[in-house]
Short mmCIF file of C-alpha atoms in Angstrom, two decimals:
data_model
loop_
_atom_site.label_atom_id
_atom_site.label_comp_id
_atom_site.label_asym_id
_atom_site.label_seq_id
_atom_site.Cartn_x
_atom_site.Cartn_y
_atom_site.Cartn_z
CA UNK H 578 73.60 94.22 99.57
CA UNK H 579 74.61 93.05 96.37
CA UNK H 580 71.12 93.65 94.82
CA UNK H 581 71.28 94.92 90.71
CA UNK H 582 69.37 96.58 89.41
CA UNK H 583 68.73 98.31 85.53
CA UNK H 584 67.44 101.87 85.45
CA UNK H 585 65.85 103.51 82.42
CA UNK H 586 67.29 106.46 80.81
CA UNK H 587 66.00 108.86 78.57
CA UNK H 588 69.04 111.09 76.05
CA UNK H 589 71.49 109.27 74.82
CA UNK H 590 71.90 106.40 77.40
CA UNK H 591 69.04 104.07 77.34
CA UNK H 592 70.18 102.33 80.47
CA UNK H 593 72.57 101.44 83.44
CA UNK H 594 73.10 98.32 85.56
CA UNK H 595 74.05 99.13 89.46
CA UNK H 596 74.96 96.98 91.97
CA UNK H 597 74.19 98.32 95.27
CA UNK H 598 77.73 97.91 97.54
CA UNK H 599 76.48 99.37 100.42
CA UNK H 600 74.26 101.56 102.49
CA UNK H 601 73.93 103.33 105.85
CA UNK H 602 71.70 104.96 106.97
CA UNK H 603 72.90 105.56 110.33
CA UNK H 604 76.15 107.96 108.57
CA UNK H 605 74.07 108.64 105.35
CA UNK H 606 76.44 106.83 103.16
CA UNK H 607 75.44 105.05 100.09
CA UNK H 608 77.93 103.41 97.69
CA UNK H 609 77.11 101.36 94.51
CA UNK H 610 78.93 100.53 91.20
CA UNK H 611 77.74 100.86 87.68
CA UNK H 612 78.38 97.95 85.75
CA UNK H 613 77.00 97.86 82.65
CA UNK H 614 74.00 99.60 80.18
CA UNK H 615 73.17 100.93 76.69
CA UNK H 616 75.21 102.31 75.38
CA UNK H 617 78.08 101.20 77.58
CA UNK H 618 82.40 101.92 76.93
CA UNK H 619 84.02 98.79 75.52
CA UNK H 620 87.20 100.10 77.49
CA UNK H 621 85.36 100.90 81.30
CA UNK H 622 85.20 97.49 83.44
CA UNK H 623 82.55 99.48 86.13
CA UNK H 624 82.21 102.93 87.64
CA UNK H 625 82.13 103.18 91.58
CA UNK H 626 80.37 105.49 93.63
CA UNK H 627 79.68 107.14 97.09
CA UNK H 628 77.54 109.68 98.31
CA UNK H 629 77.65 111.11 101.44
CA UNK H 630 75.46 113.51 103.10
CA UNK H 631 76.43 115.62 105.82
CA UNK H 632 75.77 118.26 107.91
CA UNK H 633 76.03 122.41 106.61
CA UNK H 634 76.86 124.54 108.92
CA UNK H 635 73.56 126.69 107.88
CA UNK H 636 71.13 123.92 109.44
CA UNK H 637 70.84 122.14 105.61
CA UNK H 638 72.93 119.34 104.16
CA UNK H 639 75.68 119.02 101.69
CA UNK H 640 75.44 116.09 99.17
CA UNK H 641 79.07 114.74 98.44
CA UNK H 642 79.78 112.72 95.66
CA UNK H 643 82.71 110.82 94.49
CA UNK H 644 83.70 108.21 91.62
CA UNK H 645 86.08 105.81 90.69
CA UNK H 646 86.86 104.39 87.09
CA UNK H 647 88.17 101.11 86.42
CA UNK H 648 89.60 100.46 83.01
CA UNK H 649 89.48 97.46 81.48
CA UNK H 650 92.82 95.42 81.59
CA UNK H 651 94.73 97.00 78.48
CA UNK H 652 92.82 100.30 78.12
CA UNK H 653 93.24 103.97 78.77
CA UNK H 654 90.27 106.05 79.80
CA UNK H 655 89.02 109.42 78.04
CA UNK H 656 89.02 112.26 80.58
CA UNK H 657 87.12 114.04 77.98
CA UNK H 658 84.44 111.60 78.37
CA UNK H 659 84.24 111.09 81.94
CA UNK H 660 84.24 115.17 82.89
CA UNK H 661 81.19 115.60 80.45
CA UNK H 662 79.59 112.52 82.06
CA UNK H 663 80.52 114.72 85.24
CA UNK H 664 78.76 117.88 84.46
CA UNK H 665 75.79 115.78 82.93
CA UNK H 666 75.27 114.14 86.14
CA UNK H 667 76.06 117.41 88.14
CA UNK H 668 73.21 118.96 86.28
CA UNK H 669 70.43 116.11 86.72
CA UNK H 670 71.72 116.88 90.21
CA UNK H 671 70.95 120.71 90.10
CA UNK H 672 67.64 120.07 88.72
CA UNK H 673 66.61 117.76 91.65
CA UNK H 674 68.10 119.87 93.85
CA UNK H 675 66.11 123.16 92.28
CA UNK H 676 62.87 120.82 92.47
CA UNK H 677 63.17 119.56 96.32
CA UNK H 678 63.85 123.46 96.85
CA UNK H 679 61.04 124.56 95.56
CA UNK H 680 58.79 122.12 97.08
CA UNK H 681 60.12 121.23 100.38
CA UNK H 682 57.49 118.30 101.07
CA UNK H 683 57.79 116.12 98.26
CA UNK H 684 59.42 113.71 99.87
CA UNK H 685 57.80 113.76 103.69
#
């Protein structure tokens, strides 16, 4: 673990650094940290993150998704800013989501 990598973004964000915490794939956990990009808040140290995917209780699976800001040492964060990051990343979500619904094999 450990690895970091830099993913390209299209919108406003050009791109994020991760760091990749951790991963199992034996409880379908995966946690990893943002930690930098373009354009990036002068007052957030890194974002943390862990998705979990379990069982629904209709035979599918439930993603799960949490986060945790760190300010840097001295700052305050904007809630403003971090629930429209939410419900930007909640729809990139919806649209994968739509798109592995609609075509069930694209990832066999």
């Amino acid at each position: 673990m450990g690895r970091i990598t830099s993913v390209s973004l299209s919108g406003d964000a050009k791109y994020i650094k991760t760091k990749v915490e951790a991963t199992d794939k034996d409880n379908f956990t995966h946690n990893y940290t943002i930690i930098g990009g373009d354009p990036w808040s002068d007052n957030i140290e890194k974002i943390s993150y862990e998705i979990k995917i379990v069982a629904s209780p209709d035979g599918g699976s439930i993603c799960k998704s949490s986060s945790k800001y760190y300010p840097k040492e001295g700052c305050e964060l904007d809630e403003d800013k971090i629930k429209a990051g939410a419900e930007k990343a909640f729809g990139m979500f919806k649209t994968i989501e739509a798109h592995l619904l609609a075509n069930p094999d694209a990832c066999n």
